[in-house]
Amino acid sequence: SHPAYRGARRLAPGPHHYLVQFVGPVKPEWLDAVAAAGGEVVDTYAAFTVVVRADDTQIQRIVGLPSVRWAGHLPDEARVSYVEPDSRPLPRTKLLHSTVNVEFFTAREARRALAEIRELGLRITSAEPDAKLLVVEVPAGTAAAQRRAMTSLAQVHGVRMVRRKAINRISNDVAVGLMKASPTALGAGRNLDASGETVAVCDTGFDVGS
């Protein structure tokens, strides 16, 4: 048992995704032992840990392996990023308000999730199950409503991560701004403070002097 799991909801019957931590740096023979116990390793994690798809019987066998230190369900809250689009500036990046990327552990689970996501009342705007990715439209209402929708998506079986879709831009609006310098910086006695001047700043070339 682990204190972080105290009060956690009981899992429904069937396979789930578990964190399986080993006693040291992961060895191929340890992964083979997990597979022999019926587990499917679908991803890596931190601290000698992998993500394993297994049912209750299989995970009990895996926990009993001498190379396994600990195992526990991968929580839904670890599979969703609630970053708000306007929370902080991201250079060259714009986060969409009503569109999220839903990443899956396997293409198989991405295909099976299509119907379940539609049953949640959400629209799939782009489906690339072979790439383990679906793009989903979430309600454009309050932040709380969007969080609920993203939480529902994180609970779909096989979801690896839910995060807002980002649009990369060739330029940014972070470095450019109004710069006002002191008379000392511009030369004593010149009475220049750059007031009213807009200065365009390029984010490349400073290190090479261009």
PDB file of C-alpha atoms in Angstrom:
ATOM      1  CA  SER A   1       0.000   0.000   0.000  1.00  0.00           C
ATOM      2  CA  HIS A   2       1.001   3.625  -0.450  1.00  0.00           C
ATOM      3  CA  PRO A   3      -0.305   6.578   1.630  1.00  0.00           C
ATOM      4  CA  ALA A   4      -1.063   8.563  -1.543  1.00  0.00           C
ATOM      5  CA  TYR A   5      -3.712   5.976  -2.452  1.00  0.00           C
ATOM      6  CA  ARG A   6      -5.635   6.180   0.813  1.00  0.00           C
ATOM      7  CA  GLY A   7      -9.285   6.830  -0.047  1.00  0.00           C
ATOM      8  CA  ALA A   8      -8.786   6.223  -3.779  1.00  0.00           C
ATOM      9  CA  ARG A   9     -11.791   4.925  -5.709  1.00  0.00           C
ATOM     10  CA  ARG A  10     -12.086   1.196  -6.292  1.00  0.00           C
ATOM     11  CA  LEU A  11     -11.172   0.222  -9.829  1.00  0.00           C
ATOM     12  CA  ALA A  12     -13.761  -1.373 -12.088  1.00  0.00           C
ATOM     13  CA  PRO A  13     -13.117  -4.959 -13.205  1.00  0.00           C
ATOM     14  CA  GLY A  14     -10.878  -5.363 -16.227  1.00  0.00           C
ATOM     15  CA  PRO A  15      -7.457  -4.085 -17.314  1.00  0.00           C
ATOM     16  CA  HIS A  16      -6.018  -0.798 -16.077  1.00  0.00           C
ATOM     17  CA  HIS A  17      -2.712   1.032 -16.380  1.00  0.00           C
ATOM     18  CA  TYR A  18      -0.351   0.707 -13.431  1.00  0.00           C
ATOM     19  CA  LEU A  19       2.937   2.257 -12.387  1.00  0.00           C
ATOM     20  CA  VAL A  20       5.377  -0.582 -11.731  1.00  0.00           C
ATOM     21  CA  GLN A  21       8.574   0.435  -9.970  1.00  0.00           C
ATOM     22  CA  PHE A  22      11.598  -1.839  -9.991  1.00  0.00           C
ATOM     23  CA  VAL A  23      14.318  -2.135  -7.353  1.00  0.00           C
ATOM     24  CA  GLY A  24      16.918  -0.551  -9.636  1.00  0.00           C
ATOM     25  CA  PRO A  25      17.707   0.406 -13.244  1.00  0.00           C
ATOM     26  CA  VAL A  26      15.330  -1.584 -15.427  1.00  0.00           C
ATOM     27  CA  LYS A  27      16.780  -4.748 -16.943  1.00  0.00           C
ATOM     28  CA  PRO A  28      15.389  -6.500 -20.050  1.00  0.00           C
ATOM     29  CA  GLU A  29      14.899  -9.736 -18.117  1.00  0.00           C
ATOM     30  CA  TRP A  30      12.720  -7.869 -15.585  1.00  0.00           C
ATOM     31  CA  LEU A  31      10.489  -6.609 -18.393  1.00  0.00           C
ATOM     32  CA  ASP A  32      10.318 -10.159 -19.756  1.00  0.00           C
ATOM     33  CA  ALA A  33       9.144 -11.331 -16.333  1.00  0.00           C
ATOM     34  CA  VAL A  34       6.381  -8.707 -16.347  1.00  0.00           C
ATOM     35  CA  ALA A  35       5.270  -9.903 -19.789  1.00  0.00           C
ATOM     36  CA  ALA A  36       5.339 -13.526 -18.618  1.00  0.00           C
ATOM     37  CA  ALA A  37       3.027 -12.507 -15.760  1.00  0.00           C
ATOM     38  CA  GLY A  38       0.560 -11.145 -18.325  1.00  0.00           C
ATOM     39  CA  GLY A  39       1.425  -7.446 -18.172  1.00  0.00           C
ATOM     40  CA  GLU A  40       1.864  -5.246 -21.240  1.00  0.00           C
ATOM     41  CA  VAL A  41       4.563  -2.572 -20.854  1.00  0.00           C
ATOM     42  CA  VAL A  42       3.250   0.489 -22.737  1.00  0.00           C
ATOM     43  CA  ASP A  43       5.420   3.383 -21.533  1.00  0.00           C
ATOM     44  CA  THR A  44       8.346   4.421 -19.377  1.00  0.00           C
ATOM     45  CA  TYR A  45       8.170   6.640 -16.297  1.00  0.00           C
ATOM     46  CA  ALA A  46      10.591   8.175 -13.805  1.00  0.00           C
ATOM     47  CA  ALA A  47      12.567   6.469 -11.027  1.00  0.00           C
ATOM     48  CA  PHE A  48      12.986   2.940 -12.456  1.00  0.00           C
ATOM     49  CA  THR A  49       9.272   2.825 -13.283  1.00  0.00           C
ATOM     50  CA  VAL A  50       7.277   1.680 -16.309  1.00  0.00           C
ATOM     51  CA  VAL A  51       3.573   1.845 -17.152  1.00  0.00           C
ATOM     52  CA  VAL A  52       1.978  -1.596 -17.437  1.00  0.00           C
ATOM     53  CA  ARG A  53      -1.487  -2.560 -18.675  1.00  0.00           C
ATOM     54  CA  ALA A  54      -2.791  -5.431 -16.580  1.00  0.00           C
ATOM     55  CA  ASP A  55      -5.919  -6.756 -14.900  1.00  0.00           C
ATOM     56  CA  ASP A  56      -6.226  -7.465 -11.178  1.00  0.00           C
ATOM     57  CA  THR A  57      -4.913 -11.015 -11.358  1.00  0.00           C
ATOM     58  CA  GLN A  58      -1.951 -10.029 -13.537  1.00  0.00           C
ATOM     59  CA  ILE A  59      -0.910  -7.075 -11.387  1.00  0.00           C
ATOM     60  CA  GLN A  60      -0.939  -9.299  -8.291  1.00  0.00           C
ATOM     61  CA  ARG A  61       1.479 -11.654 -10.041  1.00  0.00           C
ATOM     62  CA  ILE A  62       3.647  -8.706 -11.121  1.00  0.00           C
ATOM     63  CA  VAL A  63       3.811  -7.273  -7.590  1.00  0.00           C
ATOM     64  CA  GLY A  64       5.088 -10.647  -6.409  1.00  0.00           C
ATOM     65  CA  LEU A  65       8.127 -10.552  -8.717  1.00  0.00           C
ATOM     66  CA  PRO A  66      11.423 -10.167  -6.779  1.00  0.00           C
ATOM     67  CA  SER A  67      12.531  -7.330  -9.076  1.00  0.00           C
ATOM     68  CA  VAL A  68       9.414  -5.233  -8.404  1.00  0.00           C
ATOM     69  CA  ARG A  69       9.566  -2.759  -5.513  1.00  0.00           C
ATOM     70  CA  TRP A  70       6.044  -1.325  -5.738  1.00  0.00           C
ATOM     71  CA  ALA A  71       3.031  -0.967  -8.037  1.00  0.00           C
ATOM     72  CA  GLY A  72      -0.080   1.199  -8.058  1.00  0.00           C
ATOM     73  CA  HIS A  73      -2.745   2.487 -10.440  1.00  0.00           C
ATOM     74  CA  LEU A  74      -1.680   5.408 -12.649  1.00  0.00           C
ATOM     75  CA  PRO A  75      -4.060   8.117 -11.328  1.00  0.00           C
ATOM     76  CA  ASP A  76      -6.418   9.971 -13.660  1.00  0.00           C
ATOM     77  CA  GLU A  77      -5.095  13.322 -12.400  1.00  0.00           C
ATOM     78  CA  ALA A  78      -1.610  12.381 -13.612  1.00  0.00           C
ATOM     79  CA  ARG A  79      -2.960  12.104 -17.164  1.00  0.00           C
ATOM     80  CA  VAL A  80      -4.261  15.646 -17.641  1.00  0.00           C
ATOM     81  CA  SER A  81      -2.668  19.098 -17.858  1.00  0.00           C
ATOM     82  CA  TYR A  82      -5.024  21.874 -16.746  1.00  0.00           C
ATOM     83  CA  VAL A  83      -2.838  24.777 -17.936  1.00  0.00           C
ATOM     84  CA  GLU A  84      -5.098  27.684 -18.845  1.00  0.00           C
ATOM     85  CA  PRO A  85      -4.389  29.291 -22.251  1.00  0.00           C
ATOM     86  CA  ASP A  86      -3.821  32.751 -20.741  1.00  0.00           C
ATOM     87  CA  SER A  87      -2.029  31.686 -17.572  1.00  0.00           C
ATOM     88  CA  ARG A  88       1.436  32.627 -18.799  1.00  0.00           C
ATOM     89  CA  PRO A  89       3.045  33.649 -22.084  1.00  0.00           C
ATOM     90  CA  LEU A  90       4.649  30.867 -24.099  1.00  0.00           C
ATOM     91  CA  PRO A  91       7.125  32.101 -26.718  1.00  0.00           C
ATOM     92  CA  ARG A  92       6.090  31.166 -30.245  1.00  0.00           C
ATOM     93  CA  THR A  93       3.186  29.142 -28.871  1.00  0.00           C
ATOM     94  CA  LYS A  94      -0.531  29.757 -28.644  1.00  0.00           C
ATOM     95  CA  LEU A  95      -2.728  27.406 -26.616  1.00  0.00           C
ATOM     96  CA  LEU A  96      -6.207  26.949 -28.045  1.00  0.00           C
ATOM     97  CA  HIS A  97      -9.098  27.611 -25.669  1.00  0.00           C
ATOM     98  CA  SER A  98     -11.465  24.852 -26.784  1.00  0.00           C
ATOM     99  CA  THR A  99      -9.290  22.152 -28.344  1.00  0.00           C
ATOM    100  CA  VAL A 100      -7.222  19.457 -26.632  1.00  0.00           C
ATOM    101  CA  ASN A 101      -4.873  16.712 -27.749  1.00  0.00           C
ATOM    102  CA  VAL A 102      -5.703  13.302 -26.293  1.00  0.00           C
ATOM    103  CA  GLU A 103      -2.659  11.022 -26.369  1.00  0.00           C
ATOM    104  CA  PHE A 104      -2.989   7.245 -25.922  1.00  0.00           C
ATOM    105  CA  PHE A 105      -0.590   4.527 -24.853  1.00  0.00           C
ATOM    106  CA  THR A 106      -1.382   2.394 -27.908  1.00  0.00           C
ATOM    107  CA  ALA A 107      -3.065   2.798 -31.283  1.00  0.00           C
ATOM    108  CA  ARG A 108      -5.417  -0.041 -30.324  1.00  0.00           C
ATOM    109  CA  GLU A 109      -6.800   1.949 -27.399  1.00  0.00           C
ATOM    110  CA  ALA A 110      -7.033   5.132 -29.478  1.00  0.00           C
ATOM    111  CA  ARG A 111      -9.297   3.351 -31.957  1.00  0.00           C
ATOM    112  CA  ARG A 112     -11.483   1.874 -29.216  1.00  0.00           C
ATOM    113  CA  ALA A 113     -11.869   5.272 -27.537  1.00  0.00           C
ATOM    114  CA  LEU A 114     -13.569   6.941 -30.521  1.00  0.00           C
ATOM    115  CA  ALA A 115     -17.056   5.762 -29.576  1.00  0.00           C
ATOM    116  CA  GLU A 116     -16.571   6.407 -25.844  1.00  0.00           C
ATOM    117  CA  ILE A 117     -15.471  10.000 -26.414  1.00  0.00           C
ATOM    118  CA  ARG A 118     -18.478  10.658 -28.629  1.00  0.00           C
ATOM    119  CA  GLU A 119     -20.712   9.231 -25.891  1.00  0.00           C
ATOM    120  CA  LEU A 120     -19.321  11.948 -23.590  1.00  0.00           C
ATOM    121  CA  GLY A 121     -20.893  14.494 -25.941  1.00  0.00           C
ATOM    122  CA  LEU A 122     -17.537  15.744 -27.218  1.00  0.00           C
ATOM    123  CA  ARG A 123     -16.651  16.250 -30.868  1.00  0.00           C
ATOM    124  CA  ILE A 124     -13.541  14.647 -32.354  1.00  0.00           C
ATOM    125  CA  THR A 125     -12.101  17.150 -34.818  1.00  0.00           C
ATOM    126  CA  SER A 126      -9.164  15.018 -35.933  1.00  0.00           C
ATOM    127  CA  ALA A 127      -8.498  11.311 -35.504  1.00  0.00           C
ATOM    128  CA  GLU A 128      -5.054   9.810 -35.999  1.00  0.00           C
ATOM    129  CA  PRO A 129      -5.333   6.551 -34.031  1.00  0.00           C
ATOM    130  CA  ASP A 130      -2.285   5.033 -35.718  1.00  0.00           C
ATOM    131  CA  ALA A 131      -0.322   7.947 -34.252  1.00  0.00           C
ATOM    132  CA  LYS A 132      -2.043   7.336 -30.881  1.00  0.00           C
ATOM    133  CA  LEU A 133      -3.589  10.830 -31.021  1.00  0.00           C
ATOM    134  CA  LEU A 134      -7.104  12.276 -31.143  1.00  0.00           C
ATOM    135  CA  VAL A 135      -7.930  16.000 -31.256  1.00  0.00           C
ATOM    136  CA  VAL A 136     -11.098  16.784 -29.311  1.00  0.00           C
ATOM    137  CA  GLU A 137     -13.223  19.910 -28.933  1.00  0.00           C
ATOM    138  CA  VAL A 138     -14.177  20.770 -25.343  1.00  0.00           C
ATOM    139  CA  PRO A 139     -16.924  23.197 -24.214  1.00  0.00           C
ATOM    140  CA  ALA A 140     -16.041  26.846 -24.699  1.00  0.00           C
ATOM    141  CA  GLY A 141     -17.737  27.756 -21.395  1.00  0.00           C
ATOM    142  CA  THR A 142     -16.258  28.324 -17.962  1.00  0.00           C
ATOM    143  CA  ALA A 143     -12.864  27.083 -16.843  1.00  0.00           C
ATOM    144  CA  ALA A 144     -14.633  24.682 -14.455  1.00  0.00           C
ATOM    145  CA  ALA A 145     -16.659  23.163 -17.310  1.00  0.00           C
ATOM    146  CA  GLN A 146     -13.517  22.686 -19.365  1.00  0.00           C
ATOM    147  CA  ARG A 147     -11.760  21.030 -16.433  1.00  0.00           C
ATOM    148  CA  ARG A 148     -14.663  18.605 -16.043  1.00  0.00           C
ATOM    149  CA  ALA A 149     -14.517  17.733 -19.738  1.00  0.00           C
ATOM    150  CA  MET A 150     -10.761  17.207 -19.610  1.00  0.00           C
ATOM    151  CA  THR A 151     -11.120  15.053 -16.491  1.00  0.00           C
ATOM    152  CA  SER A 152     -13.706  12.901 -18.288  1.00  0.00           C
ATOM    153  CA  LEU A 153     -11.287  12.434 -21.170  1.00  0.00           C
ATOM    154  CA  ALA A 154      -8.478  11.447 -18.789  1.00  0.00           C
ATOM    155  CA  GLN A 155     -10.706   8.663 -17.449  1.00  0.00           C
ATOM    156  CA  VAL A 156     -11.151   7.038 -20.864  1.00  0.00           C
ATOM    157  CA  HIS A 157      -9.249   3.746 -20.894  1.00  0.00           C
ATOM    158  CA  GLY A 158      -5.827   3.966 -22.483  1.00  0.00           C
ATOM    159  CA  VAL A 159      -5.396   7.748 -22.251  1.00  0.00           C
ATOM    160  CA  ARG A 160      -1.798   8.737 -21.626  1.00  0.00           C
ATOM    161  CA  MET A 161      -2.237  12.526 -21.433  1.00  0.00           C
ATOM    162  CA  VAL A 162      -4.814  15.243 -22.113  1.00  0.00           C
ATOM    163  CA  ARG A 163      -3.373  18.677 -22.849  1.00  0.00           C
ATOM    164  CA  ARG A 164      -4.464  21.797 -24.683  1.00  0.00           C
ATOM    165  CA  LYS A 165      -3.603  21.856 -28.358  1.00  0.00           C
ATOM    166  CA  ALA A 166      -0.776  24.261 -29.104  1.00  0.00           C
ATOM    167  CA  ILE A 167      -0.252  26.207 -32.301  1.00  0.00           C
ATOM    168  CA  ASN A 168       3.404  26.934 -32.995  1.00  0.00           C
ATOM    169  CA  ARG A 169       4.079  30.310 -34.584  1.00  0.00           C
ATOM    170  CA  ILE A 170       7.094  31.507 -36.532  1.00  0.00           C
ATOM    171  CA  SER A 171       7.238  34.708 -34.473  1.00  0.00           C
ATOM    172  CA  ASN A 172       6.365  35.591 -30.910  1.00  0.00           C
ATOM    173  CA  ASP A 173       4.729  38.476 -29.101  1.00  0.00           C
ATOM    174  CA  VAL A 174       6.693  38.139 -25.889  1.00  0.00           C
ATOM    175  CA  ALA A 175      10.008  39.894 -26.528  1.00  0.00           C
ATOM    176  CA  VAL A 176       8.569  42.826 -28.430  1.00  0.00           C
ATOM    177  CA  GLY A 177       7.562  45.749 -26.238  1.00  0.00           C
ATOM    178  CA  LEU A 178       8.071  49.359 -25.338  1.00  0.00           C
ATOM    179  CA  MET A 179      11.575  50.024 -23.995  1.00  0.00           C
ATOM    180  CA  LYS A 180      12.330  53.162 -21.966  1.00  0.00           C
ATOM    181  CA  ALA A 181      15.923  53.752 -20.953  1.00  0.00           C
ATOM    182  CA  SER A 182      17.345  56.141 -18.378  1.00  0.00           C
ATOM    183  CA  PRO A 183      19.402  59.220 -19.450  1.00  0.00           C
ATOM    184  CA  THR A 184      22.442  57.533 -17.894  1.00  0.00           C
ATOM    185  CA  ALA A 185      22.060  54.532 -20.153  1.00  0.00           C
ATOM    186  CA  LEU A 186      21.746  56.684 -23.279  1.00  0.00           C
ATOM    187  CA  GLY A 187      24.502  59.127 -22.428  1.00  0.00           C
ATOM    188  CA  ALA A 188      24.680  61.893 -19.859  1.00  0.00           C
ATOM    189  CA  GLY A 189      23.475  65.334 -20.893  1.00  0.00           C
ATOM    190  CA  ARG A 190      21.509  64.182 -23.942  1.00  0.00           C
ATOM    191  CA  ASN A 191      18.101  64.386 -22.211  1.00  0.00           C
ATOM    192  CA  LEU A 192      16.915  61.282 -24.062  1.00  0.00           C
ATOM    193  CA  ASP A 193      14.736  58.723 -22.324  1.00  0.00           C
ATOM    194  CA  ALA A 194      13.337  56.879 -25.379  1.00  0.00           C
ATOM    195  CA  SER A 195       9.842  57.953 -24.403  1.00  0.00           C
ATOM    196  CA  GLY A 196       7.372  57.196 -27.195  1.00  0.00           C
ATOM    197  CA  GLU A 197       9.758  54.986 -29.115  1.00  0.00           C
ATOM    198  CA  THR A 198       8.704  51.450 -30.016  1.00  0.00           C
ATOM    199  CA  VAL A 199      11.633  49.082 -30.340  1.00  0.00           C
ATOM    200  CA  ALA A 200      11.326  45.838 -32.285  1.00  0.00           C
ATOM    201  CA  VAL A 201      13.395  43.022 -30.826  1.00  0.00           C
ATOM    202  CA  CYS A 202      14.437  39.962 -32.808  1.00  0.00           C
ATOM    203  CA  ASP A 203      14.980  36.826 -30.735  1.00  0.00           C
ATOM    204  CA  THR A 204      17.884  35.570 -32.824  1.00  0.00           C
ATOM    205  CA  GLY A 205      21.199  37.119 -33.685  1.00  0.00           C
ATOM    206  CA  PHE A 206      22.178  38.464 -30.287  1.00  0.00           C
ATOM    207  CA  ASP A 207      24.696  35.696 -29.746  1.00  0.00           C
ATOM    208  CA  VAL A 208      26.267  36.148 -33.203  1.00  0.00           C
ATOM    209  CA  GLY A 209      26.073  39.936 -33.338  1.00  0.00           C
ATOM    210  CA  SER A 210      23.751  40.115 -36.372  1.00  0.00           C
TER     211      SER A 210
END
